[in-house]
Tab-separated table of C-alpha atoms in Angstrom:
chain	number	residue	atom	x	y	z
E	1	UNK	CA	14.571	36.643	18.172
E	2	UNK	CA	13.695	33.868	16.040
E	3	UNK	CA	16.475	31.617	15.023
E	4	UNK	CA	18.501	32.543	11.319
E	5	UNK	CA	19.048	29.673	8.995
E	6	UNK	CA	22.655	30.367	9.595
E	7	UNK	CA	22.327	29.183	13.154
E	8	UNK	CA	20.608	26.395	12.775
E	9	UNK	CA	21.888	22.957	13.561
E	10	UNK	CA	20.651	19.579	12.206
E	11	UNK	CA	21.030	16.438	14.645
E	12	UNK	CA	24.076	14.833	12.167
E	13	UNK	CA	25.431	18.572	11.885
E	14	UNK	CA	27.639	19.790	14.477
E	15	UNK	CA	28.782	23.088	13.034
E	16	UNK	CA	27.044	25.464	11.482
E	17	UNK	CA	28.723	28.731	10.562
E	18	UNK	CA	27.278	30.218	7.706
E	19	UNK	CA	24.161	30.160	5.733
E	20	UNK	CA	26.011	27.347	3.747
E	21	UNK	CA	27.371	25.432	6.680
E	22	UNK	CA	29.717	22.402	5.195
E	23	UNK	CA	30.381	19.249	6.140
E	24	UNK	CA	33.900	17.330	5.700
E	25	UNK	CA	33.041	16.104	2.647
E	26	UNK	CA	31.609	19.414	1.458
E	27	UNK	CA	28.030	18.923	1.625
E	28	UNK	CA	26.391	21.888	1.509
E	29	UNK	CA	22.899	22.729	4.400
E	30	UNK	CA	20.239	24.118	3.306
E	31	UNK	CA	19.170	28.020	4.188
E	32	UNK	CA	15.677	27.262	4.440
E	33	UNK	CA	15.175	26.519	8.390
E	34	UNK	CA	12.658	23.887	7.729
E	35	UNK	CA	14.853	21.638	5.574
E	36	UNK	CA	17.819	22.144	7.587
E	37	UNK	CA	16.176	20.851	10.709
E	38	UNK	CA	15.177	17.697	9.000
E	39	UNK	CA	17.170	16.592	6.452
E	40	UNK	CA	20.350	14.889	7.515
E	41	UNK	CA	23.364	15.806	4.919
E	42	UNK	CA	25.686	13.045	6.205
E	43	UNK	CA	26.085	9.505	5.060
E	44	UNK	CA	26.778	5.783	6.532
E	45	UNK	CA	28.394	4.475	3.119
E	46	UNK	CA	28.469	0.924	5.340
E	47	UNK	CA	24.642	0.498	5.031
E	48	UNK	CA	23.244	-1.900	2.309
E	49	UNK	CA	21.290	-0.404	-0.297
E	50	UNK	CA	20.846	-2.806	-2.983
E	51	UNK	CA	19.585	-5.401	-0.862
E	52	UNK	CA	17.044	-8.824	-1.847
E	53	UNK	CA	14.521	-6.819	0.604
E	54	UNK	CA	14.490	-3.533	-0.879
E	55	UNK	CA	13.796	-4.906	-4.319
E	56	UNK	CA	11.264	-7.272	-3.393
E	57	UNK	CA	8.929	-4.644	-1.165
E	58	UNK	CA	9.550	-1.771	-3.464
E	59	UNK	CA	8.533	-3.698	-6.701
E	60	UNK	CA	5.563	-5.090	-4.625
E	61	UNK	CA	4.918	-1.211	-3.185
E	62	UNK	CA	4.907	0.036	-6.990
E	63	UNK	CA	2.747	-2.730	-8.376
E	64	UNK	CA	0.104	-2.405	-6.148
E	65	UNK	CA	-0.148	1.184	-5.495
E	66	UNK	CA	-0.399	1.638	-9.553
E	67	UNK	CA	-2.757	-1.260	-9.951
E	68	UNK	CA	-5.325	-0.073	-7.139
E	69	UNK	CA	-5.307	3.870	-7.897
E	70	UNK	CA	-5.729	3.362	-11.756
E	71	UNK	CA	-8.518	0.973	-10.596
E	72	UNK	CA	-9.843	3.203	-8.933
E	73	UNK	CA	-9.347	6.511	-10.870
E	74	UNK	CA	-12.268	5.274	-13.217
E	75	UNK	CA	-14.646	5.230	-10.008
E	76	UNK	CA	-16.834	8.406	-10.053
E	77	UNK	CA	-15.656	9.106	-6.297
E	78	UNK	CA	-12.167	7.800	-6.725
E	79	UNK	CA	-9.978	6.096	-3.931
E	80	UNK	CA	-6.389	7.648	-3.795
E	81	UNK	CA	-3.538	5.482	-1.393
E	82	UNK	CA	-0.389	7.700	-1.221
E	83	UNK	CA	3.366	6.710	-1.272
E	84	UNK	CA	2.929	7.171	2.140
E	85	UNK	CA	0.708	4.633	3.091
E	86	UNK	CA	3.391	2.018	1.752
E	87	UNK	CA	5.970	4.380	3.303
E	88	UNK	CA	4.684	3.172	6.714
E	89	UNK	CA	3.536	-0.452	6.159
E	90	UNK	CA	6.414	-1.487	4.244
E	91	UNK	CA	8.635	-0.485	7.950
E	92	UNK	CA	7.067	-4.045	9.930
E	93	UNK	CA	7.669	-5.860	6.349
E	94	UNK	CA	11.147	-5.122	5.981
E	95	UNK	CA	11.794	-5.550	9.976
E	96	UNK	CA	10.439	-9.148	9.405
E	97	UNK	CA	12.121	-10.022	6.562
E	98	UNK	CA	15.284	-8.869	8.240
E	99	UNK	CA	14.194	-11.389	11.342
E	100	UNK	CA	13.383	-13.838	9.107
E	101	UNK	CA	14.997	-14.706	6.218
E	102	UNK	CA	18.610	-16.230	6.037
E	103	UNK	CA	21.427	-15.372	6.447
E	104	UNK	CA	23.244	-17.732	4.493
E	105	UNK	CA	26.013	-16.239	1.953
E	106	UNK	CA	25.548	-17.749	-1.309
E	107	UNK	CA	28.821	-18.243	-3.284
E	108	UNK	CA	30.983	-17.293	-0.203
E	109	UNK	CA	34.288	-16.864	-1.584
E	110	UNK	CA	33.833	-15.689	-4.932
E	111	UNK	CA	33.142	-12.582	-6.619
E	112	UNK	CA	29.455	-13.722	-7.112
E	113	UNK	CA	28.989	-13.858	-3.517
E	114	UNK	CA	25.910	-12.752	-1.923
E	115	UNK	CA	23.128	-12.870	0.747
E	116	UNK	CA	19.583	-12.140	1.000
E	117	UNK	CA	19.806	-10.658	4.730
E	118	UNK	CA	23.124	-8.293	4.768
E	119	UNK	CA	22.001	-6.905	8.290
E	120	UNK	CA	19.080	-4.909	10.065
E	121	UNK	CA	16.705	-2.887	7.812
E	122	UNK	CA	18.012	0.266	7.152
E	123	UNK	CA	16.580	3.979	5.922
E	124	UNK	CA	18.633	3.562	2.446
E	125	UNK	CA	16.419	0.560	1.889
E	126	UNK	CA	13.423	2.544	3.132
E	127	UNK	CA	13.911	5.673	1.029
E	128	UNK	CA	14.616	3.675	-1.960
E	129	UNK	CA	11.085	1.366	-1.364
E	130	UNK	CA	9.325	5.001	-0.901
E	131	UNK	CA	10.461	6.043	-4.403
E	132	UNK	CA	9.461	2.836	-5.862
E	133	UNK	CA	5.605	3.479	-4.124
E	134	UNK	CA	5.850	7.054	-5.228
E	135	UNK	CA	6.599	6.182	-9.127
E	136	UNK	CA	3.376	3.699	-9.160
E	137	UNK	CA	1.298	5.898	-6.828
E	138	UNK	CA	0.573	8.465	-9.535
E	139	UNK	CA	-2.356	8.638	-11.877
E	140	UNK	CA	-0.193	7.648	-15.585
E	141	UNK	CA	-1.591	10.591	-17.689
E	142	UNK	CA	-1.081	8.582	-20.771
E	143	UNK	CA	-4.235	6.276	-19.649
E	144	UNK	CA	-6.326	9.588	-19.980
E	145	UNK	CA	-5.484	9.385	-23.972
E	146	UNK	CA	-5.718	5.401	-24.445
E	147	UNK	CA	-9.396	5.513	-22.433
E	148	UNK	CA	-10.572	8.560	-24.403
E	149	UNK	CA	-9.629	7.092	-27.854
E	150	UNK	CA	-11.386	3.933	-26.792
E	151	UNK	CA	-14.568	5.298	-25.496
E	152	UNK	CA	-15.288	8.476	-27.285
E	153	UNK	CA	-13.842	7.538	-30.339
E	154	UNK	CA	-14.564	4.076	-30.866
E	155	UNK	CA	-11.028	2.963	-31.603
E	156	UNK	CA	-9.494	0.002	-31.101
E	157	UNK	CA	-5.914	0.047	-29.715
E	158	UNK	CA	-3.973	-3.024	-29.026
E	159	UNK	CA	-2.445	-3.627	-25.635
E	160	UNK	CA	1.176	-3.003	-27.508
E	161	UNK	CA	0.289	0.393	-28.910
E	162	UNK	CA	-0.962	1.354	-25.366
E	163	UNK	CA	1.862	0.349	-23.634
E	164	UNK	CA	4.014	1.592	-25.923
E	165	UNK	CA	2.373	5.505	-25.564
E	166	UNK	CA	2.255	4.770	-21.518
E	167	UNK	CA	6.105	3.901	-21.716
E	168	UNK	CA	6.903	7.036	-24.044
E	169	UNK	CA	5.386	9.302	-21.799
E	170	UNK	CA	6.812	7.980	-18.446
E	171	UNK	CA	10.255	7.586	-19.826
E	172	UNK	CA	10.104	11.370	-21.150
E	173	UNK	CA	8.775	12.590	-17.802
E	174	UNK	CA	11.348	11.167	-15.906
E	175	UNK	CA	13.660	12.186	-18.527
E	176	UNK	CA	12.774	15.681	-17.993
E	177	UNK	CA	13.261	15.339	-14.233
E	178	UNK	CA	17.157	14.231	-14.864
E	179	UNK	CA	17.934	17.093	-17.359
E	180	UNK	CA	16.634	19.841	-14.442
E	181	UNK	CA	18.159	17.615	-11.591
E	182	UNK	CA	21.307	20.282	-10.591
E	183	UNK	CA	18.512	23.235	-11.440
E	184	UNK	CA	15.457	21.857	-9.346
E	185	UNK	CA	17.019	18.791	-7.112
E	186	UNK	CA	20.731	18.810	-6.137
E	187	UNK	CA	20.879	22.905	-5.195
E	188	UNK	CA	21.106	23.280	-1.368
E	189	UNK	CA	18.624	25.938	-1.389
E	190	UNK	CA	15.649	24.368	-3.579
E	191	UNK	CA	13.076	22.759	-1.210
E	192	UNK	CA	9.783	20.559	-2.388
E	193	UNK	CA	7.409	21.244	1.089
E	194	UNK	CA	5.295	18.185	0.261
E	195	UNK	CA	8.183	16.123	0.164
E	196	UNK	CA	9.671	17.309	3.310
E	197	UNK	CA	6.899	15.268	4.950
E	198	UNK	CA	8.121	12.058	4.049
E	199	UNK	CA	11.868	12.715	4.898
E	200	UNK	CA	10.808	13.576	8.314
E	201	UNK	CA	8.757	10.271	8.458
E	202	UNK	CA	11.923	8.666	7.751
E	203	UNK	CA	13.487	9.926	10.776
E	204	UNK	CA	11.053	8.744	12.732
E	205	UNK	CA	10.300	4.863	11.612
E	206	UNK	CA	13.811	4.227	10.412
């Protein structure tokens, strides 16, 4: 008989008792089997998050990925390069960066104190990068308005006004996506199947 969600058991979950199996720190599993079996609900709250590399890759990860698909999108066979393209190169960058760069603490001794290499790359710093390549891998819808005003209407429309309409929309979209965060995000049972893939890539380049 095929396995119930109750039973299941991720590889950070020992116990698993109910269809909302807890953690300590009352974390709740998902029911769906799929999401239960790959997505971890524990945490290491030692690993570095906000970290010189993960800034540096994912700002480089969303320029590019936005520059070369809205190049592209005007092609009449367009070129697409997914999130997960940079998802997987950006795993050797950080790596090397992690080899490479210092590890020299700046201001040692003060409450400005830092470094630029806290430690080995880590999956906080490689989910984080991923969400920076997904927000400049998509198409920006406002660029669809800007282009037709310019072309079919003949209007001119400075680079301020465009950016300013590119900005409104973006900011209300992800505005949108906060408001419905505990309806459509944070629930234990709501599951996105296409993004399932790149959590289990995590797992297995982290």
């Amino acid at each position: 008989m095929e396995e119930s969600a109750a039973e299941i058991k991720t590889p950070l979950l020992s116990n698993a008792s109910s269809s909302k199996s807890k953690v300590n720190d009352g974390e709740e599993n998902s029911p769906v089997k799929q999401v239960a079996l790959t997505v971890p609900i524990t945490d290491d709250p030692s690993l570095p998050v906000l970290t010189f590399r993960m800034w540096f890759l994912g700002t480089l990860s969303c320029v590019v990925l936005s520059f070369l698909n809205q190049f592209f999108w005007y092609r009449t066979e367009p070129l697409t390069i997914t999130a997960i393209s940079a998802q997987i190169a950006v795993v050797p960058l950080g790596q090397f960066m992690a080899a490479k760069i210092t590890k020299r603490v700046f201001f040692e001794g003060s409450k400005w104190e830092f470094t630029l290499n806290p430690g080995p790359f880590n999956v906080k710093e490689h989910v984080l990068i991923t969400i920076f390549a997904n927000s400049g891998a998509g198409t920006v819808y406002a660029i669809h308005v800007v282009t037709a005003v310019k072309v079919f209407y003949h209007k001119n429309i400075t680079f301020f006004v465009s950016l300013i309409v590119v900005i409104t929309t973006q900011v209300l979209g992800f505005g949108w996506a906060g408001i419905f965060r505990k309806y459509l995000v944070e629930p234990a049972a709501m599951w996105w199947p296409a993004n399932l893939v790149q959590v289990s890539l995590f797992r297995q380049v982290s």
